[in-house]
Tab-separated table of C-alpha atoms and ligand atoms in Angstrom:
chain	number	residue	atom	x	y	z
Y	1	MET	CA	27.414	-54.042	49.864
Y	2	THR	CA	29.802	-53.230	52.459
Y	3	ASP	CA	29.846	-53.226	55.319
Y	4	ARG	CA	30.623	-49.856	57.185
Y	5	PRO	CA	31.257	-49.144	60.703
Y	6	ARG	CA	27.788	-47.078	62.290
Y	7	LEU	CA	27.698	-45.559	65.434
Y	8	THR	CA	24.118	-44.761	65.520
Y	9	PRO	CA	21.390	-46.677	63.351
Y	10	PRO	CA	20.294	-45.499	59.731
Y	11	VAL	CA	16.575	-44.613	60.871
Y	12	ALA	CA	18.231	-42.379	63.258
Y	13	ASP	CA	20.915	-40.840	60.946
Y	14	ILE	CA	18.054	-39.797	58.202
Y	15	ARG	CA	15.650	-38.320	60.748
Y	16	ARG	CA	18.718	-35.697	61.673
Y	17	ALA	CA	19.512	-35.056	57.902
Y	18	VAL	CA	16.093	-34.455	57.665
Y	19	ARG	CA	16.595	-32.080	60.676
Y	20	ASN	CA	19.388	-30.631	59.515
Y	21	SER	CA	18.869	-29.688	56.070
Y	22	LEU	CA	15.135	-28.301	56.954
Y	23	ARG	CA	16.770	-26.312	60.095
Y	24	GLY	CA	17.212	-22.685	59.155
Y	25	VAL	CA	15.735	-22.827	55.429
Y	26	ALA	CA	12.428	-23.598	56.518
Y	27	VAL	CA	10.614	-22.027	58.470
Y	28	GLU	CA	7.107	-22.405	61.341
Y	29	GLY	CA	3.749	-23.569	59.333
Y	30	ASP	CA	5.744	-24.430	55.614
Y	31	LEU	CA	4.733	-27.454	53.685
Y	32	VAL	CA	7.298	-29.587	52.444
Y	33	LEU	CA	6.359	-32.142	49.679
Y	34	VAL	CA	8.645	-35.359	50.036
Y	35	ALA	CA	9.511	-35.705	46.218
Y	36	LEU	CA	8.548	-40.267	46.301
Y	37	SER	CA	9.284	-42.463	43.531
Y	38	GLY	CA	9.167	-45.519	45.920
Y	39	GLY	CA	12.464	-46.741	46.008
Y	40	PRO	CA	14.362	-46.704	49.135
Y	41	ASP	CA	15.927	-43.232	49.502
Y	42	SER	CA	12.756	-41.538	48.833
Y	43	LEU	CA	10.515	-43.955	50.734
Y	44	SER	CA	12.772	-43.867	53.630
Y	45	LEU	CA	12.928	-39.996	53.136
Y	46	ALA	CA	9.734	-40.079	52.742
Y	47	ALA	CA	9.383	-41.403	56.348
Y	48	GLY	CA	12.022	-38.869	58.060
Y	49	LEU	CA	10.338	-36.551	57.077
Y	50	ALA	CA	7.090	-37.712	57.966
Y	51	PHE	CA	8.465	-37.906	61.829
Y	52	GLU	CA	10.153	-34.348	61.763
Y	53	ALA	CA	7.661	-31.978	59.772
Y	54	PRO	CA	5.755	-32.255	63.029
Y	55	ARG	CA	8.446	-31.293	65.832
Y	56	ALA	CA	9.754	-28.587	63.606
Y	57	GLY	CA	5.784	-26.700	63.309
Y	58	LEU	CA	5.515	-28.032	59.243
Y	59	ARG	CA	3.345	-29.623	57.592
Y	60	ALA	CA	4.188	-33.070	55.437
Y	61	GLY	CA	3.349	-33.804	51.831
Y	62	ALA	CA	3.526	-35.652	49.068
Y	63	ILE	CA	4.578	-35.613	44.710
Y	64	ILE	CA	4.571	-38.183	43.148
Y	65	VAL	CA	5.499	-38.157	39.417
Y	66	ASP	CA	3.431	-41.411	36.930
Y	67	HIS	CA	5.522	-40.904	33.858
Y	68	GLN	CA	3.090	-43.353	32.398
Y	69	LEU	CA	6.227	-45.352	30.414
Y	70	GLN	CA	6.514	-48.274	31.624
Y	71	PRO	CA	3.301	-50.926	32.058
Y	72	GLY	CA	2.729	-51.090	35.493
Y	73	SER	CA	3.656	-47.527	36.066
Y	74	ALA	CA	0.252	-46.386	37.164
Y	75	GLU	CA	0.002	-48.840	40.223
Y	76	GLN	CA	2.849	-48.363	41.523
Y	77	ALA	CA	2.300	-44.715	41.972
Y	78	ASP	CA	-0.364	-45.734	43.666
Y	79	ARG	CA	1.473	-48.244	45.901
Y	80	ALA	CA	3.474	-45.259	46.570
Y	81	ALA	CA	0.851	-43.266	47.251
Y	82	GLU	CA	-0.927	-45.808	49.702
Y	83	GLN	CA	2.544	-45.688	51.408
Y	84	ALA	CA	2.936	-41.804	52.188
Y	85	ARG	CA	-1.109	-41.721	53.342
Y	86	GLU	CA	0.257	-44.371	55.794
Y	87	LEU	CA	2.769	-42.142	56.586
Y	88	GLY	CA	0.632	-39.699	57.501
Y	89	LEU	CA	1.177	-37.981	54.708
Y	90	ASP	CA	-0.911	-34.825	53.732
Y	91	PRO	CA	-0.964	-33.814	50.594
Y	92	VAL	CA	-0.665	-37.521	48.900
Y	93	LEU	CA	-0.612	-36.144	44.806
Y	94	VAL	CA	0.093	-38.162	42.129
Y	95	GLU	CA	0.513	-36.575	38.678
Y	96	ARG	CA	0.575	-38.397	35.152
Y	97	ILE	CA	2.567	-36.896	33.060
Y	98	ASP	CA	3.964	-37.330	29.075
Y	99	VAL	CA	7.093	-37.564	28.583
Y	100	VAL	CA	7.833	-35.710	25.168
Y	101	ASP	CA	11.433	-36.423	23.924
Y	102	ASP	CA	12.581	-33.344	23.706
Y	103	GLY	CA	15.461	-34.244	22.080
Y	104	ALA	CA	17.433	-34.870	25.405
Y	105	GLY	CA	16.875	-38.809	25.013
Y	106	PRO	CA	14.729	-40.173	26.978
Y	107	GLU	CA	15.566	-40.512	30.502
Y	108	ALA	CA	16.909	-36.633	30.112
Y	109	SER	CA	13.782	-35.824	28.619
Y	110	ALA	CA	11.839	-37.966	31.635
Y	111	ARG	CA	13.962	-35.991	33.802
Y	112	ALA	CA	12.981	-32.832	32.366
Y	113	ALA	CA	9.063	-33.367	32.841
Y	114	ARG	CA	9.415	-34.800	36.037
Y	115	TYR	CA	11.073	-31.663	37.653
Y	116	GLY	CA	8.493	-29.165	35.840
Y	117	ALA	CA	5.847	-31.102	36.586
Y	118	ILE	CA	6.997	-30.860	40.705
Y	119	ASP	CA	7.689	-27.573	40.380
Y	120	ARG	CA	4.063	-26.875	39.164
Y	121	VAL	CA	2.429	-28.785	41.659
Y	122	ARG	CA	4.598	-27.498	44.503
Y	123	GLU	CA	3.118	-23.803	43.344
Y	124	GLU	CA	-0.569	-25.452	42.921
Y	125	VAL	CA	-0.290	-26.386	46.454
Y	126	GLY	CA	1.640	-23.307	47.850
Y	127	ALA	CA	4.814	-26.096	49.243
Y	128	SER	CA	7.588	-23.841	50.161
Y	129	TRP	CA	10.499	-27.062	49.919
Y	130	VAL	CA	10.551	-30.164	47.753
Y	131	VAL	CA	13.035	-33.063	50.089
Y	132	LEU	CA	14.618	-35.201	47.063
Y	133	GLY	CA	16.227	-38.128	48.136
Y	134	HIS	CA	19.028	-37.987	46.309
Y	135	THR	CA	22.569	-39.851	48.408
Y	136	LEU	CA	26.080	-39.800	48.964
Y	137	ASP	CA	26.558	-41.893	46.419
Y	138	ASP	CA	24.463	-40.063	43.298
Y	139	GLN	CA	26.366	-38.032	44.865
Y	140	ALA	CA	29.836	-39.596	44.315
Y	141	GLU	CA	28.278	-41.217	40.782
Y	142	THR	CA	27.517	-37.704	39.717
Y	143	VAL	CA	31.379	-36.096	40.401
Y	144	LEU	CA	32.685	-39.387	38.265
Y	145	LEU	CA	29.822	-39.193	36.010
Y	146	GLY	CA	31.078	-34.978	35.503
Y	147	LEU	CA	34.380	-36.278	35.526
Y	148	ALA	CA	34.161	-38.610	32.135
Y	149	ARG	CA	32.104	-36.036	30.690
Y	150	GLY	CA	35.617	-33.834	30.632
Y	151	SER	CA	32.967	-30.960	30.781
Y	152	GLY	CA	34.652	-29.428	34.155
Y	153	GLY	CA	32.565	-26.446	35.900
Y	154	LYS	CA	29.765	-27.548	37.070
Y	155	SER	CA	29.457	-30.900	36.235
Y	156	LEU	CA	31.794	-31.549	38.810
Y	157	HIS	CA	29.973	-29.767	41.741
Y	158	GLY	CA	27.445	-32.479	42.076
Y	159	MET	CA	24.064	-31.245	44.058
Y	160	ALA	CA	23.878	-28.648	47.458
Y	161	VAL	CA	22.277	-29.386	49.746
Y	162	VAL	CA	19.319	-26.542	48.761
Y	163	ASN	CA	18.750	-25.597	45.131
Y	164	GLY	CA	16.276	-23.474	45.298
Y	165	PRO	CA	12.976	-24.196	46.993
Y	166	LEU	CA	14.825	-27.941	46.219
Y	167	VAL	CA	15.838	-29.594	49.682
Y	168	ARG	CA	18.497	-33.260	49.379
Y	169	PRO	CA	19.060	-34.065	52.963
Y	170	LEU	CA	20.807	-37.607	52.215
Y	171	LEU	CA	23.431	-36.502	50.157
Y	172	GLY	CA	25.747	-37.800	53.223
Y	173	ILE	CA	23.996	-40.522	53.897
Y	174	HIS	CA	24.525	-43.914	52.110
Y	175	ARG	CA	22.388	-45.648	49.714
Y	176	GLU	CA	22.625	-48.795	51.738
Y	177	ALA	CA	21.489	-46.850	54.438
Y	178	THR	CA	18.361	-45.735	53.058
Y	179	GLN	CA	17.801	-49.762	51.990
Y	180	GLN	CA	17.676	-50.568	55.986
Y	181	ALA	CA	16.575	-47.855	57.021
Y	182	CYS	CA	13.107	-48.999	55.324
Y	183	ALA	CA	14.279	-52.418	56.276
Y	184	ASP	CA	14.206	-51.193	59.850
Y	185	GLN	CA	10.848	-49.700	59.784
Y	186	GLY	CA	9.014	-52.102	57.843
Y	187	LEU	CA	8.827	-50.269	54.507
Y	188	GLU	CA	8.719	-51.963	51.430
Y	189	PRO	CA	10.448	-49.795	48.660
Y	190	TRP	CA	9.913	-50.634	44.905
Y	191	HIS	CA	12.903	-51.780	42.752
Y	192	ASP	CA	13.438	-49.904	39.503
Y	193	PRO	CA	14.122	-52.527	37.022
Y	194	MET	CA	15.992	-49.042	35.140
Y	195	ASN	CA	18.576	-49.215	38.448
Y	196	ASP	CA	19.696	-52.895	36.758
Y	197	ASP	CA	19.675	-51.383	33.337
Y	198	GLU	CA	23.831	-51.377	32.005
Y	199	SER	CA	23.083	-49.800	29.248
Y	200	TYR	CA	22.762	-46.496	31.168
Y	201	ARG	CA	25.741	-44.711	32.168
Y	202	ARG	CA	25.176	-44.046	35.586
Y	203	VAL	CA	24.086	-47.754	36.218
Y	204	ARG	CA	27.549	-48.915	34.965
Y	205	ILE	CA	29.787	-46.762	37.103
Y	206	ARG	CA	27.074	-47.844	40.167
Y	207	LYS	CA	27.546	-51.431	39.264
Y	208	ASN	CA	31.012	-52.074	37.859
Y	209	VAL	CA	33.386	-47.887	38.680
Y	210	MET	CA	32.092	-47.913	42.143
Y	211	PRO	CA	32.422	-50.986	43.769
Y	212	VAL	CA	36.460	-51.493	41.402
Y	213	LEU	CA	37.316	-47.631	43.485
Y	214	GLU	CA	35.964	-48.983	46.396
Y	215	SER	CA	38.410	-52.440	47.019
Y	216	GLU	CA	41.585	-50.778	44.655
Y	217	LEU	CA	41.060	-47.305	46.509
Y	218	GLY	CA	39.543	-47.455	49.928
Y	219	PRO	CA	35.529	-47.885	50.596
Y	220	GLY	CA	35.445	-44.175	51.447
Y	221	ILE	CA	35.969	-43.524	47.833
Y	222	ALA	CA	32.452	-42.037	48.453
Y	223	GLU	CA	32.539	-39.785	50.590
Y	224	ALA	CA	35.981	-38.220	49.602
Y	225	LEU	CA	34.513	-38.373	45.830
Y	226	ALA	CA	31.437	-36.346	47.592
Y	227	ARG	CA	33.832	-33.867	49.280
Y	228	THR	CA	35.427	-33.133	46.655
Y	229	ALA	CA	32.703	-32.093	44.707
Y	230	THR	CA	31.990	-29.643	47.965
Y	231	THR	CA	34.919	-27.519	47.796
Y	232	LEU	CA	35.112	-27.867	43.992
Y	233	ARG	CA	31.061	-25.905	44.237
Y	234	GLU	CA	32.413	-23.387	47.192
Y	235	ASP	CA	35.455	-21.918	45.325
Y	236	SER	CA	33.040	-22.236	42.163
Y	237	GLU	CA	30.733	-19.493	44.263
Y	238	THR	CA	33.420	-17.775	45.182
Y	239	LEU	CA	34.671	-17.040	42.055
Y	240	ASP	CA	31.047	-16.107	40.526
Y	241	SER	CA	30.328	-13.670	42.511
Y	242	LEU	CA	33.771	-12.058	42.777
Y	243	ALA	CA	33.427	-12.220	38.352
Y	244	LEU	CA	29.387	-10.149	39.378
Y	245	GLU	CA	31.586	-7.977	41.239
Y	246	TRP	CA	33.905	-7.088	38.625
Y	247	ALA	CA	31.016	-7.737	35.470
Y	248	ARG	CA	29.887	-4.356	37.385
Y	249	GLU	CA	32.620	-2.276	36.473
Y	250	ILE	CA	33.518	-2.974	32.732
Y	251	VAL	CA	29.560	-3.700	31.334
Y	252	ASP	CA	27.814	-1.722	30.085
Y	253	THR	CA	24.931	-1.179	27.362
Y	254	ASP	CA	24.935	0.926	24.138
Y	255	GLU	CA	21.361	2.770	22.779
Y	256	ASP	CA	21.207	-0.529	20.897
Y	257	GLY	CA	20.268	-2.288	23.951
Y	258	ARG	CA	23.317	-4.408	23.519
Y	259	VAL	CA	25.646	-5.616	26.195
Y	260	THR	CA	28.986	-4.328	25.911
Y	261	LEU	CA	32.528	-5.501	27.867
Y	262	ASP	CA	35.960	-3.287	28.040
Y	263	VAL	CA	38.099	-5.715	26.805
Y	264	GLY	CA	41.126	-4.447	28.215
Y	265	GLY	CA	39.491	-4.783	31.443
Y	266	LEU	CA	38.616	-8.323	30.586
Y	267	VAL	CA	41.840	-9.182	29.550
Y	268	THR	CA	43.621	-8.606	32.816
Y	269	GLN	CA	41.098	-11.004	35.084
Y	270	PRO	CA	42.354	-14.380	35.366
Y	271	ALA	CA	41.307	-16.408	32.838
Y	272	ALA	CA	38.348	-18.365	35.165
Y	273	LEU	CA	37.038	-15.299	36.478
Y	274	ARG	CA	36.866	-13.644	32.615
Y	275	GLN	CA	34.360	-16.910	31.447
Y	276	ARG	CA	32.762	-16.360	34.187
Y	277	ILE	CA	32.509	-12.615	33.183
Y	278	CYS	CA	31.006	-13.598	29.648
Y	279	ARG	CA	28.917	-16.466	31.019
Y	280	ALA	CA	27.284	-14.246	33.420
Y	281	VAL	CA	26.357	-11.335	30.876
Y	282	ALA	CA	25.164	-13.765	28.464
Y	283	GLU	CA	22.119	-15.476	31.408
Y	284	GLN	CA	21.723	-12.340	33.078
Y	285	GLY	CA	21.365	-10.072	30.153
Y	286	PHE	CA	20.100	-12.987	27.671
Y	287	GLY	CA	18.998	-16.048	29.715
Y	288	VAL	CA	21.301	-17.538	27.116
Y	289	SER	CA	22.990	-20.632	28.910
Y	290	LEU	CA	26.554	-20.744	27.043
Y	291	THR	CA	28.725	-24.374	27.338
Y	292	ARG	CA	31.607	-24.415	28.160
Y	293	ALA	CA	32.810	-24.741	24.483
Y	294	HIS	CA	31.023	-21.491	23.310
Y	295	THR	CA	32.354	-19.631	27.092
Y	296	MET	CA	35.850	-20.270	25.417
Y	297	ALA	CA	35.402	-18.871	21.834
Y	298	VAL	CA	33.639	-15.195	23.506
Y	299	ALA	CA	36.388	-15.188	25.710
Y	300	ALA	CA	38.737	-16.014	22.737
Y	301	LEU	CA	37.408	-13.160	21.031
Y	302	ALA	CA	39.130	-10.527	23.622
Y	303	THR	CA	42.237	-12.555	24.045
Y	304	GLU	CA	43.012	-13.726	20.663
Y	305	TRP	CA	40.914	-11.738	18.110
Y	306	ARG	CA	42.834	-11.274	14.665
Y	307	GLY	CA	39.672	-9.284	13.050
Y	308	GLN	CA	37.595	-12.142	13.125
Y	309	GLY	CA	33.403	-11.856	12.364
Y	310	PRO	CA	30.684	-12.655	15.306
Y	311	ILE	CA	29.990	-15.328	16.536
Y	312	ASP	CA	26.599	-16.476	16.245
Y	313	LEU	CA	25.413	-18.721	19.165
Y	314	PRO	CA	22.038	-20.309	20.251
Y	315	GLY	CA	19.652	-16.783	20.558
Y	316	ILE	CA	22.811	-14.889	21.512
Y	317	ARG	CA	25.649	-12.690	18.571
Y	318	VAL	CA	28.636	-11.697	20.354
Y	319	GLU	CA	31.131	-9.110	18.120
Y	320	ARG	CA	34.472	-6.980	18.792
Y	321	ASN	CA	34.166	-3.896	17.601
Y	322	ALA	CA	37.152	-2.092	19.022
Y	323	GLY	CA	37.921	-1.971	22.542
Y	324	ARG	CA	34.702	-3.989	23.438
Y	325	LEU	CA	33.074	-6.927	23.354
Y	326	LEU	CA	29.194	-6.441	22.215
Y	327	PHE	CA	26.611	-9.333	23.266
Y	328	GLY	CA	23.307	-8.940	21.322
Y	329	TYR	CA	20.130	-11.207	20.129
Y	330	ALA	CA	20.140	-13.467	17.903
Y	331	GLY	CA	18.227	-11.859	14.976
Y	332	HIS	CA	19.104	-8.516	16.036
Y	333	PRO	CA	17.551	-6.112	13.716
Y	334	ASP	CA	21.194	-3.940	13.303
Y	335	ASP	CA	22.172	-8.267	12.097
Y	336	GLU	CA	19.898	-7.196	8.585
Y	337	ARG	CA	22.472	-4.604	8.107
X	401	ATP	N1	8.953	-40.544	39.869
X	401	ATP	C1	9.144	-39.577	41.036
X	401	ATP	N2	8.525	-39.461	41.267
X	401	ATP	C2	9.201	-37.951	42.053
X	401	ATP	N3	9.805	-38.127	42.992
X	401	ATP	C3	11.067	-38.897	42.042
X	401	ATP	C4	10.403	-39.585	41.019
X	401	ATP	N4	11.562	-40.563	40.577
X	401	ATP	C5	12.618	-39.378	41.240
X	401	ATP	N5	11.361	-38.744	42.218
X	401	ATP	C6	12.838	-38.293	43.226
X	401	ATP	O1	14.365	-37.843	42.848
X	401	ATP	C7	15.180	-38.639	43.736
X	401	ATP	C8	16.457	-38.653	42.482
X	401	ATP	O2	15.773	-39.622	42.076
X	401	ATP	P1	17.028	-40.664	40.389
X	401	ATP	O3	18.128	-40.780	41.440
X	401	ATP	O4	15.632	-41.824	40.077
X	401	ATP	O5	16.716	-39.407	39.694
X	401	ATP	P2	17.940	-39.105	38.737
X	401	ATP	O6	16.793	-40.100	37.272
X	401	ATP	O7	19.048	-39.912	38.607
X	401	ATP	O8	17.501	-38.315	38.011
X	401	ATP	P3	17.834	-36.893	39.019
X	401	ATP	O9	19.579	-37.556	40.035
X	401	ATP	O10	18.667	-35.983	37.869
X	401	ATP	O11	16.892	-36.352	39.929
X	401	ATP	C9	14.438	-39.682	44.213
X	401	ATP	O12	14.982	-39.551	45.757
X	401	ATP	C10	13.005	-38.993	44.258
X	401	ATP	O13	13.233	-37.889	45.629
């Protein structure tokens, strides 16, 4: 653990972070749930929320998801629930779920099931917001993971403080500060054995890569990575809204319900906008998220077309017809002709 200079104690920093992140989004009377794993990040967040919520006229509860994947998970979830009650949170909800591997691997399937359960419970109890305990170090690790994947775009943006009903107040707080805050308040966090399992890339980044980067490049590397994520996200949001404006100019719908794009209008755009326009049409018109490779393939139909036929992508078919790109559902009745 690096010794970082601190102006204020971690408990105060966490309370301030909770206050600032909810200010301007939550209104008086709103119910805010903390997603509590029992680890130091979410436990210190739960304590911060329990302190701040009544001062801001908010109600505060907790949701604990028991993935039922490891022996003892039920006891661990009950212990976290007990800690939440001791902090004065109400309601405290324990959701036991069955994780089915959806093909994305055990970790990703558990995560998807967890977010699904959290959202379901949030709606059931009428909560407006869910606060999550992701820290600045999680953010830095997310950026490095994105870089390593080489997928560019959104994977480098890290996480936003507010994303729909999900709020991440601790993105400016180091993990070690959450550990210290727990100790300072006499809270005993749970240690997730998965955090030591080096078969996970994220764990190897945390345990092996970040310490080297810190010692070679300086202790501010996590902040620098997190700042980069914020800048990239802000730039990208600007490009997204420009792309939407342009899309309105060059998009039309034909009599078969297919979305058509004027190629002439598309190719005059810089590559970043061109790709975003194609992605936006697929997403907003058909509910399909194009991967980077698929986006490039679709954009190439506009810029490098040599008479090739339609591209079939999961859920969507895109083809070039004279001066237009045609986007239709895969399995469109016209495909049979
Ligand atoms: N079992 C759980 N029940 C409720 N909330 C949880 C649970 N596990 C994690 N969380 C919430 O998610 C936050 C991040 O946890 P963690 O870093 O373990 O997630 P992850 O598996 O890396 O996935 P992701 O970062 O995509 O959420 C925690 O601080 C907590 O708020």
